[in-house]
PDB file of C-alpha atoms and ligand atoms in Angstrom:
ATOM      1  CA  MET W   1    -106.469-122.798 -12.736  1.00  0.00           C
ATOM      2  CA  GLN W   2    -105.015-124.527 -15.803  1.00  0.00           C
ATOM      3  CA  ASN W   3    -108.315-126.242 -16.529  1.00  0.00           C
ATOM      4  CA  SER W   4    -110.300-123.001 -16.161  1.00  0.00           C
ATOM      5  CA  SER W   5    -107.899-121.235 -18.513  1.00  0.00           C
ATOM      6  CA  LYS W   6    -108.117-124.035 -21.064  1.00  0.00           C
ATOM      7  CA  ALA W   7    -111.917-123.756 -20.939  1.00  0.00           C
ATOM      8  CA  TYR W   8    -111.793-119.973 -21.512  1.00  0.00           C
ATOM      9  CA  LEU W   9    -109.428-120.432 -24.452  1.00  0.00           C
ATOM     10  CA  LEU W  10    -111.635-123.160 -25.967  1.00  0.00           C
ATOM     11  CA  GLN W  11    -114.470-120.622 -25.908  1.00  0.00           C
ATOM     12  CA  ASN W  12    -112.180-118.258 -27.858  1.00  0.00           C
ATOM     13  CA  LYS W  13    -112.007-115.817 -24.962  1.00  0.00           C
ATOM     14  CA  THR W  14    -108.940-113.616 -24.492  1.00  0.00           C
ATOM     15  CA  ILE W  15    -107.334-113.699 -21.051  1.00  0.00           C
ATOM     16  CA  GLY W  16    -105.681-110.661 -19.415  1.00  0.00           C
ATOM     17  CA  PHE W  17    -103.422-111.577 -16.504  1.00  0.00           C
ATOM     18  CA  VAL W  18    -102.035-109.391 -13.702  1.00  0.00           C
ATOM     19  CA  PRO W  19     -99.474-111.139 -11.466  1.00  0.00           C
ATOM     20  CA  THR W  20     -99.069-109.501  -8.035  1.00  0.00           C
ATOM     21  CA  MET W  21     -97.815-110.142  -4.525  1.00  0.00           C
ATOM     22  CA  GLY W  22    -100.956-108.615  -3.020  1.00  0.00           C
ATOM     23  CA  ALA W  23    -101.373-105.739  -0.536  1.00  0.00           C
ATOM     24  CA  LEU W  24    -103.054-104.148  -3.511  1.00  0.00           C
ATOM     25  CA  HIS W  25    -103.016-100.402  -4.174  1.00  0.00           C
ATOM     26  CA  GLU W  26    -104.045 -98.131  -7.054  1.00  0.00           C
ATOM     27  CA  GLY W  27    -100.886 -99.108  -8.983  1.00  0.00           C
ATOM     28  CA  HIS W  28    -102.001-102.734  -9.104  1.00  0.00           C
ATOM     29  CA  LEU W  29    -105.596-101.736  -9.799  1.00  0.00           C
ATOM     30  CA  SER W  30    -104.526 -99.627 -12.802  1.00  0.00           C
ATOM     31  CA  LEU W  31    -103.113-102.820 -14.357  1.00  0.00           C
ATOM     32  CA  VAL W  32    -106.324-104.682 -13.525  1.00  0.00           C
ATOM     33  CA  ARG W  33    -108.434-101.973 -15.207  1.00  0.00           C
ATOM     34  CA  ARG W  34    -106.248-102.034 -18.314  1.00  0.00           C
ATOM     35  CA  ALA W  35    -106.502-105.845 -18.458  1.00  0.00           C
ATOM     36  CA  LYS W  36    -110.275-105.622 -18.144  1.00  0.00           C
ATOM     37  CA  GLU W  37    -110.495-103.081 -20.976  1.00  0.00           C
ATOM     38  CA  GLU W  38    -108.450-105.204 -23.357  1.00  0.00           C
ATOM     39  CA  ASN W  39    -109.601-108.776 -22.627  1.00  0.00           C
ATOM     40  CA  ASP W  40    -112.722-110.924 -22.205  1.00  0.00           C
ATOM     41  CA  ILE W  41    -111.483-112.504 -18.970  1.00  0.00           C
ATOM     42  CA  THR W  42    -109.312-110.915 -16.268  1.00  0.00           C
ATOM     43  CA  ILE W  43    -107.247-113.044 -13.902  1.00  0.00           C
ATOM     44  CA  VAL W  44    -105.230-111.613 -10.990  1.00  0.00           C
ATOM     45  CA  SER W  45    -102.771-113.739  -9.057  1.00  0.00           C
ATOM     46  CA  ILE W  46    -101.675-113.014  -5.501  1.00  0.00           C
ATOM     47  CA  PHE W  47     -98.581-114.916  -4.491  1.00  0.00           C
ATOM     48  CA  VAL W  48     -95.749-113.728  -2.268  1.00  0.00           C
ATOM     49  CA  ASN W  49     -93.016-115.638  -4.039  1.00  0.00           C
ATOM     50  CA  PRO W  50     -90.476-116.906  -1.495  1.00  0.00           C
ATOM     51  CA  ILE W  51     -87.706-117.600  -4.027  1.00  0.00           C
ATOM     52  CA  GLN W  52     -87.365-113.962  -5.087  1.00  0.00           C
ATOM     53  CA  PHE W  53     -86.512-112.818  -1.543  1.00  0.00           C
ATOM     54  CA  GLY W  54     -82.963-113.035  -0.200  1.00  0.00           C
ATOM     55  CA  PRO W  55     -82.360-114.659   3.221  1.00  0.00           C
ATOM     56  CA  SER W  56     -82.140-111.279   4.988  1.00  0.00           C
ATOM     57  CA  GLU W  57     -85.042-109.701   3.075  1.00  0.00           C
ATOM     58  CA  ASP W  58     -88.645-109.049   4.094  1.00  0.00           C
ATOM     59  CA  PHE W  59     -90.455-112.228   2.941  1.00  0.00           C
ATOM     60  CA  GLU W  60     -91.877-112.908   6.431  1.00  0.00           C
ATOM     61  CA  LYS W  61     -93.055-109.383   7.088  1.00  0.00           C
ATOM     62  CA  TYR W  62     -94.156-108.517   3.525  1.00  0.00           C
ATOM     63  CA  PRO W  63     -97.669-107.003   3.942  1.00  0.00           C
ATOM     64  CA  ARG W  64    -100.461-109.524   3.399  1.00  0.00           C
ATOM     65  CA  ASP W  65    -104.143-108.555   3.237  1.00  0.00           C
ATOM     66  CA  MET W  66    -106.123-111.328   1.605  1.00  0.00           C
ATOM     67  CA  ASP W  67    -109.510-109.993   2.745  1.00  0.00           C
ATOM     68  CA  GLY W  68    -108.822-106.406   1.685  1.00  0.00           C
ATOM     69  CA  ASP W  69    -107.364-107.577  -1.643  1.00  0.00           C
ATOM     70  CA  THR W  70    -110.338-109.826  -2.354  1.00  0.00           C
ATOM     71  CA  GLU W  71    -112.734-106.968  -1.653  1.00  0.00           C
ATOM     72  CA  LYS W  72    -110.833-104.602  -3.978  1.00  0.00           C
ATOM     73  CA  LEU W  73    -110.752-107.169  -6.783  1.00  0.00           C
ATOM     74  CA  GLN W  74    -114.433-107.950  -6.354  1.00  0.00           C
ATOM     75  CA  GLU W  75    -115.139-104.236  -6.723  1.00  0.00           C
ATOM     76  CA  GLU W  76    -113.198-104.293  -9.999  1.00  0.00           C
ATOM     77  CA  THR W  77    -115.258-107.380 -10.987  1.00  0.00           C
ATOM     78  CA  VAL W  78    -112.297-109.495 -12.029  1.00  0.00           C
ATOM     79  CA  ASP W  79    -113.173-113.015 -13.184  1.00  0.00           C
ATOM     80  CA  VAL W  80    -110.618-115.059 -11.235  1.00  0.00           C
ATOM     81  CA  ILE W  81    -108.392-114.385  -8.211  1.00  0.00           C
ATOM     82  CA  PHE W  82    -105.663-117.017  -8.243  1.00  0.00           C
ATOM     83  CA  MET W  83    -103.998-117.460  -4.835  1.00  0.00           C
ATOM     84  CA  PRO W  84    -101.822-120.559  -4.981  1.00  0.00           C
ATOM     85  CA  GLU W  85    -100.217-122.031  -1.858  1.00  0.00           C
ATOM     86  CA  ILE W  86     -96.418-122.123  -1.649  1.00  0.00           C
ATOM     87  CA  PHE W  87     -96.373-125.946  -1.594  1.00  0.00           C
ATOM     88  CA  SER W  88     -98.404-126.169  -4.799  1.00  0.00           C
ATOM     89  CA  MET W  89     -96.144-123.695  -6.625  1.00  0.00           C
ATOM     90  CA  TYR W  90     -92.976-125.315  -5.260  1.00  0.00           C
ATOM     91  CA  PRO W  91     -93.529-128.983  -4.456  1.00  0.00           C
ATOM     92  CA  ALA W  92     -90.659-130.577  -2.556  1.00  0.00           C
ATOM     93  CA  LYS W  93     -88.924-131.816  -5.671  1.00  0.00           C
ATOM     94  CA  SER W  94     -88.740-128.764  -7.842  1.00  0.00           C
ATOM     95  CA  LEU W  95     -85.396-128.472  -9.586  1.00  0.00           C
ATOM     96  CA  THR W  96     -85.925-126.098 -12.480  1.00  0.00           C
ATOM     97  CA  TYR W  97     -85.231-122.353 -12.484  1.00  0.00           C
ATOM     98  CA  VAL W  98     -85.311-119.683 -15.182  1.00  0.00           C
ATOM     99  CA  GLU W  99     -82.353-117.341 -15.457  1.00  0.00           C
ATOM    100  CA  VAL W 100     -82.114-114.383 -17.807  1.00  0.00           C
ATOM    101  CA  ASP W 101     -78.412-113.596 -18.176  1.00  0.00           C
ATOM    102  CA  GLU W 102     -76.714-110.191 -18.117  1.00  0.00           C
ATOM    103  CA  ILE W 103     -79.678-107.850 -17.490  1.00  0.00           C
ATOM    104  CA  SER W 104     -80.567-109.757 -14.289  1.00  0.00           C
ATOM    105  CA  ASP W 105     -77.178-109.010 -12.728  1.00  0.00           C
ATOM    106  CA  ARG W 106     -77.377-105.221 -13.087  1.00  0.00           C
ATOM    107  CA  LEU W 107     -79.168-102.481 -11.062  1.00  0.00           C
ATOM    108  CA  CYS W 108     -81.504-104.259  -8.599  1.00  0.00           C
ATOM    109  CA  GLY W 109     -79.934-107.614  -9.490  1.00  0.00           C
ATOM    110  CA  ALA W 110     -76.523-106.445  -8.277  1.00  0.00           C
ATOM    111  CA  PHE W 111     -77.972-105.715  -4.826  1.00  0.00           C
ATOM    112  CA  ARG W 112     -80.429-108.617  -4.658  1.00  0.00           C
ATOM    113  CA  PRO W 113     -78.559-111.726  -5.828  1.00  0.00           C
ATOM    114  CA  GLY W 114     -80.976-114.367  -7.121  1.00  0.00           C
ATOM    115  CA  HIS W 115     -83.938-111.976  -7.059  1.00  0.00           C
ATOM    116  CA  PHE W 116     -84.599-111.945 -10.800  1.00  0.00           C
ATOM    117  CA  ARG W 117     -84.033-115.704 -11.043  1.00  0.00           C
ATOM    118  CA  GLY W 118     -86.898-116.038  -8.560  1.00  0.00           C
ATOM    119  CA  VAL W 119     -89.029-113.552 -10.494  1.00  0.00           C
ATOM    120  CA  ALA W 120     -88.297-115.137 -13.904  1.00  0.00           C
ATOM    121  CA  THR W 121     -89.078-118.611 -12.539  1.00  0.00           C
ATOM    122  CA  VAL W 122     -92.380-117.691 -10.900  1.00  0.00           C
ATOM    123  CA  VAL W 123     -93.558-115.619 -13.870  1.00  0.00           C
ATOM    124  CA  THR W 124     -92.750-118.476 -16.288  1.00  0.00           C
ATOM    125  CA  LYS W 125     -94.702-120.873 -14.068  1.00  0.00           C
ATOM    126  CA  LEU W 126     -97.643-118.469 -13.746  1.00  0.00           C
ATOM    127  CA  LEU W 127     -97.733-117.926 -17.534  1.00  0.00           C
ATOM    128  CA  ASN W 128     -97.827-121.703 -18.067  1.00  0.00           C
ATOM    129  CA  ILE W 129    -100.622-122.051 -15.531  1.00  0.00           C
ATOM    130  CA  VAL W 130    -102.785-119.065 -16.516  1.00  0.00           C
ATOM    131  CA  LYS W 131    -102.053-119.163 -20.295  1.00  0.00           C
ATOM    132  CA  PRO W 132    -102.924-115.486 -20.777  1.00  0.00           C
ATOM    133  CA  THR W 133    -103.297-113.668 -24.079  1.00  0.00           C
ATOM    134  CA  ARG W 134    -101.807-110.550 -22.479  1.00  0.00           C
ATOM    135  CA  VAL W 135     -99.870-110.079 -19.244  1.00  0.00           C
ATOM    136  CA  TYR W 136     -99.611-106.711 -17.482  1.00  0.00           C
ATOM    137  CA  PHE W 137     -96.668-105.249 -15.566  1.00  0.00           C
ATOM    138  CA  GLY W 138     -95.942-101.815 -14.107  1.00  0.00           C
ATOM    139  CA  GLN W 139     -93.161 -99.524 -15.281  1.00  0.00           C
ATOM    140  CA  LYS W 140     -92.403 -99.016 -11.577  1.00  0.00           C
ATOM    141  CA  ASP W 141     -90.402-102.265 -11.822  1.00  0.00           C
ATOM    142  CA  PHE W 142     -88.867-101.379 -15.177  1.00  0.00           C
ATOM    143  CA  GLN W 143     -85.960-103.835 -15.056  1.00  0.00           C
ATOM    144  CA  GLN W 144     -88.388-106.631 -14.204  1.00  0.00           C
ATOM    145  CA  SER W 145     -90.484-105.820 -17.279  1.00  0.00           C
ATOM    146  CA  VAL W 146     -87.399-105.913 -19.535  1.00  0.00           C
ATOM    147  CA  ILE W 147     -86.397-109.298 -18.087  1.00  0.00           C
ATOM    148  CA  ILE W 148     -89.902-110.694 -18.614  1.00  0.00           C
ATOM    149  CA  LYS W 149     -89.979-109.484 -22.236  1.00  0.00           C
ATOM    150  CA  GLN W 150     -86.622-111.180 -22.796  1.00  0.00           C
ATOM    151  CA  LEU W 151     -87.694-114.502 -21.295  1.00  0.00           C
ATOM    152  CA  VAL W 152     -90.985-114.492 -23.219  1.00  0.00           C
ATOM    153  CA  THR W 153     -89.013-114.023 -26.454  1.00  0.00           C
ATOM    154  CA  ASP W 154     -86.249-116.487 -25.565  1.00  0.00           C
ATOM    155  CA  LEU W 155     -88.613-119.236 -24.382  1.00  0.00           C
ATOM    156  CA  ASN W 156     -91.184-118.670 -27.177  1.00  0.00           C
ATOM    157  CA  ILE W 157     -94.026-118.024 -24.752  1.00  0.00           C
ATOM    158  CA  ASP W 158     -97.112-116.954 -26.686  1.00  0.00           C
ATOM    159  CA  VAL W 159     -98.193-113.870 -24.735  1.00  0.00           C
ATOM    160  CA  ASP W 160     -98.158-110.088 -25.221  1.00  0.00           C
ATOM    161  CA  VAL W 161     -96.263-108.299 -22.444  1.00  0.00           C
ATOM    162  CA  ILE W 162     -97.818-104.918 -21.693  1.00  0.00           C
ATOM    163  CA  VAL W 163     -96.076-102.348 -19.502  1.00  0.00           C
ATOM    164  CA  CYS W 164     -98.303 -99.739 -17.849  1.00  0.00           C
ATOM    165  CA  PRO W 165     -97.360 -96.330 -16.379  1.00  0.00           C
ATOM    166  CA  THR W 166     -96.308 -95.886 -12.749  1.00  0.00           C
ATOM    167  CA  ILE W 167     -99.115 -94.660 -10.503  1.00  0.00           C
ATOM    168  CA  ARG W 168     -97.986 -92.090  -7.937  1.00  0.00           C
ATOM    169  CA  GLU W 169     -99.205 -90.472  -4.749  1.00  0.00           C
ATOM    170  CA  PRO W 170    -100.134 -86.773  -5.123  1.00  0.00           C
ATOM    171  CA  ASP W 171     -96.587 -85.770  -4.001  1.00  0.00           C
ATOM    172  CA  GLY W 172     -95.010 -88.007  -6.644  1.00  0.00           C
ATOM    173  CA  LEU W 173     -93.977 -91.021  -4.528  1.00  0.00           C
ATOM    174  CA  ALA W 174     -94.538 -94.177  -6.578  1.00  0.00           C
ATOM    175  CA  MET W 175     -97.180 -96.364  -4.950  1.00  0.00           C
ATOM    176  CA  SER W 176     -95.691 -99.494  -3.438  1.00  0.00           C
ATOM    177  CA  SER W 177     -96.812-102.138  -0.957  1.00  0.00           C
ATOM    178  CA  ARG W 178     -93.578-101.380   0.935  1.00  0.00           C
ATOM    179  CA  ASN W 179     -94.568 -97.718   1.521  1.00  0.00           C
ATOM    180  CA  THR W 180     -96.600 -99.004   4.499  1.00  0.00           C
ATOM    181  CA  TYR W 181     -93.302 -99.715   6.306  1.00  0.00           C
ATOM    182  CA  LEU W 182     -92.405 -96.001   6.392  1.00  0.00           C
ATOM    183  CA  THR W 183     -92.813 -93.785   9.459  1.00  0.00           C
ATOM    184  CA  LYS W 184     -94.295 -90.328   8.936  1.00  0.00           C
ATOM    185  CA  GLU W 185     -90.826 -88.735   8.709  1.00  0.00           C
ATOM    186  CA  GLN W 186     -89.520 -91.436   6.381  1.00  0.00           C
ATOM    187  CA  ARG W 187     -92.577 -91.069   4.163  1.00  0.00           C
ATOM    188  CA  LYS W 188     -91.756 -87.362   3.822  1.00  0.00           C
ATOM    189  CA  ALA W 189     -88.104 -88.110   3.053  1.00  0.00           C
ATOM    190  CA  ALA W 190     -89.179 -90.592   0.343  1.00  0.00           C
ATOM    191  CA  THR W 191     -90.501 -87.752  -1.826  1.00  0.00           C
ATOM    192  CA  VAL W 192     -86.869 -86.976  -2.752  1.00  0.00           C
ATOM    193  CA  ILE W 193     -86.887 -89.991  -5.099  1.00  0.00           C
ATOM    194  CA  TYR W 194     -89.373 -88.516  -7.547  1.00  0.00           C
ATOM    195  CA  GLN W 195     -87.966 -85.006  -7.112  1.00  0.00           C
ATOM    196  CA  CYS W 196     -84.505 -86.234  -8.015  1.00  0.00           C
ATOM    197  CA  LEU W 197     -85.807 -88.100 -11.090  1.00  0.00           C
ATOM    198  CA  LYS W 198     -87.647 -84.968 -12.225  1.00  0.00           C
ATOM    199  CA  GLU W 199     -84.596 -82.790 -11.692  1.00  0.00           C
ATOM    200  CA  ALA W 200     -82.386 -85.207 -13.633  1.00  0.00           C
ATOM    201  CA  SER W 201     -84.909 -85.243 -16.460  1.00  0.00           C
ATOM    202  CA  GLY W 202     -84.859 -81.409 -16.379  1.00  0.00           C
ATOM    203  CA  LEU W 203     -81.057 -81.402 -16.675  1.00  0.00           C
ATOM    204  CA  ILE W 204     -81.262 -83.665 -19.740  1.00  0.00           C
ATOM    205  CA  GLU W 205     -83.967 -81.449 -21.256  1.00  0.00           C
ATOM    206  CA  SER W 206     -81.714 -78.442 -20.731  1.00  0.00           C
ATOM    207  CA  GLY W 207     -79.090 -80.138 -22.909  1.00  0.00           C
ATOM    208  CA  ILE W 208     -76.723 -81.790 -20.418  1.00  0.00           C
ATOM    209  CA  ILE W 209     -75.348 -84.969 -21.968  1.00  0.00           C
ATOM    210  CA  ASP W 210     -72.753 -86.013 -19.382  1.00  0.00           C
ATOM    211  CA  GLY W 211     -74.155 -89.187 -17.752  1.00  0.00           C
ATOM    212  CA  THR W 212     -71.642 -89.085 -14.904  1.00  0.00           C
ATOM    213  CA  TYR W 213     -72.634 -85.516 -14.055  1.00  0.00           C
ATOM    214  CA  ILE W 214     -76.320 -86.530 -14.011  1.00  0.00           C
ATOM    215  CA  LYS W 215     -75.504 -89.460 -11.712  1.00  0.00           C
ATOM    216  CA  ASP W 216     -73.522 -87.226  -9.326  1.00  0.00           C
ATOM    217  CA  CYS W 217     -76.350 -84.655  -9.177  1.00  0.00           C
ATOM    218  CA  MET W 218     -78.883 -87.390  -8.395  1.00  0.00           C
ATOM    219  CA  ARG W 219     -76.777 -88.931  -5.606  1.00  0.00           C
ATOM    220  CA  GLU W 220     -75.981 -85.546  -4.107  1.00  0.00           C
ATOM    221  CA  ARG W 221     -79.630 -84.498  -4.148  1.00  0.00           C
ATOM    222  CA  ILE W 222     -80.699 -87.714  -2.406  1.00  0.00           C
ATOM    223  CA  LEU W 223     -77.954 -87.701   0.213  1.00  0.00           C
ATOM    224  CA  LYS W 224     -78.959 -84.200   1.331  1.00  0.00           C
ATOM    225  CA  VAL W 225     -81.948 -85.858   3.022  1.00  0.00           C
ATOM    226  CA  PRO W 226     -80.832 -87.104   6.468  1.00  0.00           C
ATOM    227  CA  ASP W 227     -83.325 -90.025   6.674  1.00  0.00           C
ATOM    228  CA  ILE W 228     -81.846 -91.711   3.593  1.00  0.00           C
ATOM    229  CA  SER W 229     -79.523 -94.335   5.011  1.00  0.00           C
ATOM    230  CA  HIS W 230     -78.059 -95.650   1.780  1.00  0.00           C
ATOM    231  CA  VAL W 231     -78.255 -95.118  -1.996  1.00  0.00           C
ATOM    232  CA  GLU W 232     -77.895 -98.447  -3.834  1.00  0.00           C
ATOM    233  CA  TYR W 233     -77.893 -96.882  -7.271  1.00  0.00           C
ATOM    234  CA  ALA W 234     -78.950 -93.650  -8.925  1.00  0.00           C
ATOM    235  CA  GLY W 235     -78.168 -92.505 -12.416  1.00  0.00           C
ATOM    236  CA  ALA W 236     -78.783 -92.718 -16.158  1.00  0.00           C
ATOM    237  CA  TYR W 237     -78.896 -96.149 -17.819  1.00  0.00           C
ATOM    238  CA  ASP W 238     -79.473 -97.780 -21.185  1.00  0.00           C
ATOM    239  CA  PRO W 239     -83.133 -98.949 -20.956  1.00  0.00           C
ATOM    240  CA  GLU W 240     -82.361-102.183 -22.852  1.00  0.00           C
ATOM    241  CA  THR W 241     -79.138-103.320 -21.169  1.00  0.00           C
ATOM    242  CA  MET W 242     -79.361-101.489 -17.793  1.00  0.00           C
ATOM    243  CA  VAL W 243     -75.741-100.377 -18.223  1.00  0.00           C
ATOM    244  CA  ALA W 244     -74.818 -96.872 -16.972  1.00  0.00           C
ATOM    245  CA  VAL W 245     -74.428 -94.408 -19.847  1.00  0.00           C
ATOM    246  CA  SER W 246     -71.603 -91.890 -20.012  1.00  0.00           C
ATOM    247  CA  GLU W 247     -73.188 -89.884 -22.812  1.00  0.00           C
ATOM    248  CA  ILE W 248     -76.920 -89.146 -22.865  1.00  0.00           C
ATOM    249  CA  LYS W 249     -78.480 -89.875 -26.261  1.00  0.00           C
ATOM    250  CA  GLY W 250     -81.735 -91.440 -27.461  1.00  0.00           C
ATOM    251  CA  ASP W 251     -83.837 -93.236 -24.852  1.00  0.00           C
ATOM    252  CA  ILE W 252     -82.533 -93.099 -21.289  1.00  0.00           C
ATOM    253  CA  LEU W 253     -83.685 -94.781 -18.104  1.00  0.00           C
ATOM    254  CA  LEU W 254     -83.248 -92.648 -15.009  1.00  0.00           C
ATOM    255  CA  ALA W 255     -83.411 -95.000 -12.048  1.00  0.00           C
ATOM    256  CA  VAL W 256     -82.998 -94.951  -8.278  1.00  0.00           C
ATOM    257  CA  ALA W 257     -82.881 -97.574  -5.515  1.00  0.00           C
ATOM    258  CA  LEU W 258     -82.302 -96.504  -1.943  1.00  0.00           C
ATOM    259  CA  ARG W 259     -82.923 -97.417   1.637  1.00  0.00           C
ATOM    260  CA  ILE W 260     -84.809 -95.380   4.185  1.00  0.00           C
ATOM    261  CA  GLY W 261     -84.184 -97.156   7.464  1.00  0.00           C
ATOM    262  CA  ASN W 262     -84.683-100.812   6.534  1.00  0.00           C
ATOM    263  CA  THR W 263     -87.108-100.076   3.713  1.00  0.00           C
ATOM    264  CA  ARG W 264     -85.856-100.440   0.159  1.00  0.00           C
ATOM    265  CA  LEU W 265     -87.590 -98.210  -2.400  1.00  0.00           C
ATOM    266  CA  ILE W 266     -87.128 -98.011  -6.172  1.00  0.00           C
ATOM    267  CA  ASP W 267     -88.405 -95.722  -8.898  1.00  0.00           C
ATOM    268  CA  ASN W 268     -87.538 -94.716 -12.452  1.00  0.00           C
ATOM    269  CA  MET W 269     -88.399 -92.426 -15.323  1.00  0.00           C
ATOM    270  CA  LEU W 270     -87.898 -92.843 -19.068  1.00  0.00           C
ATOM    271  CA  VAL W 271     -86.649 -89.820 -20.996  1.00  0.00           C
ATOM    272  CA  THR W 272     -85.758 -89.306 -24.629  1.00  0.00           C
ATOM    273  CA  MET W 273     -82.987 -86.986 -25.758  1.00  0.00           C
ATOM    274  CA  VAL W 274     -84.151 -85.647 -29.128  1.00  0.00           C
ATOM    275  CA  LYS W 275     -81.409 -84.049 -31.167  1.00  0.00           C
TER     276      LYS W 275
HETATM  277  P1  AMP P   1     -95.953-106.409  -6.805  1.00  0.00           P
HETATM  278  O1  AMP P   1     -97.209-106.817  -6.110  1.00  0.00           O
HETATM  279  O2  AMP P   1     -95.175-105.356  -6.103  1.00  0.00           O
HETATM  280  O3  AMP P   1     -95.133-107.593  -7.249  1.00  0.00           O
HETATM  281  O4  AMP P   1     -96.413-105.710  -8.156  1.00  0.00           O
HETATM  282  C1  AMP P   1     -97.262-106.370  -9.073  1.00  0.00           C
HETATM  283  C2  AMP P   1     -97.306-105.559 -10.345  1.00  0.00           C
HETATM  284  O5  AMP P   1     -97.798-104.255 -10.068  1.00  0.00           O
HETATM  285  C3  AMP P   1     -95.914-105.382 -10.980  1.00  0.00           C
HETATM  286  O6  AMP P   1     -96.033-105.507 -12.383  1.00  0.00           O
HETATM  287  C4  AMP P   1     -95.559-103.983 -10.577  1.00  0.00           C
HETATM  288  O7  AMP P   1     -94.676-103.349 -11.486  1.00  0.00           O
HETATM  289  C5  AMP P   1     -96.924-103.304 -10.603  1.00  0.00           C
HETATM  290  N1  AMP P   1     -96.897-102.088  -9.784  1.00  0.00           N
HETATM  291  C6  AMP P   1     -96.469-101.956  -8.502  1.00  0.00           C
HETATM  292  N2  AMP P   1     -96.551-100.678  -8.101  1.00  0.00           N
HETATM  293  C7  AMP P   1     -97.016 -99.970  -9.159  1.00  0.00           C
HETATM  294  C8  AMP P   1     -97.296 -98.585  -9.393  1.00  0.00           C
HETATM  295  N3  AMP P   1     -97.116 -97.669  -8.455  1.00  0.00           N
HETATM  296  N4  AMP P   1     -97.765 -98.228 -10.610  1.00  0.00           N
HETATM  297  C9  AMP P   1     -97.957 -99.153 -11.589  1.00  0.00           C
HETATM  298  N5  AMP P   1     -97.708-100.466 -11.440  1.00  0.00           N
HETATM  299  C10 AMP P   1     -97.242-100.875 -10.241  1.00  0.00           C
END
């Protein structure tokens, strides 16, 4: 992969890179299409990264569909599908990790210790291997995109980080490889996530500036749905620091993480309070 990328760069070609864990859906493909529009060469990686999963998380059962993914990417006519093996990404003696302080410990990081260390490490490695001009992430994983931007700046990696909008099902549920875990009833219950984000955004639009009130409304709305087993977080946050805000002003990240049965789902929405 490194040699192919070097050859593309020597020919003065721009490289657009979309890192994924596979089980591709329209959300992933929207990033691929954007990369294709903006670059000469498009490279998509598929790698279920073991070091970003906790010991009791779903690494083993994470959906894998190499044949289906390959077919979808061939239809999009991407130039390279990069599917490294675990042993080549993490040879036995691999001792170096990338940690982005502070923002990695909040929101998802508070509930998934070590998760963002795993993400930051694999993305740094993939950027060094693929050497892209531009790398594409989805807003669906907003905190991840903020962490990547920070590490790219801090480690002087020469790449543009581009964040693309969240692609949703017709009823608003953000597309996710993990949606396949949901039963029919759970899938229906999951629609509360987007509804609650929209309602919170409506409250802010109507002039409510009390962050704690917004948080309480979001939690209450979610917990009305019997299938929701647990809300990890829900509320209004500073989109740069991921800290909960008590007073709504400027740009605000509304974000939710919850569990339906054993399935963990996240979603978010950016809103701006103009006053
Ligand atoms: P994953 O395979 O879940 O690691 O996701 C790979 C990339 O696709 C990440 O940058 C995600 O943020 C992005 N992505 C996942 N779901 C969506 C979605 N529904 N809309 C837009 N981007 C997404």
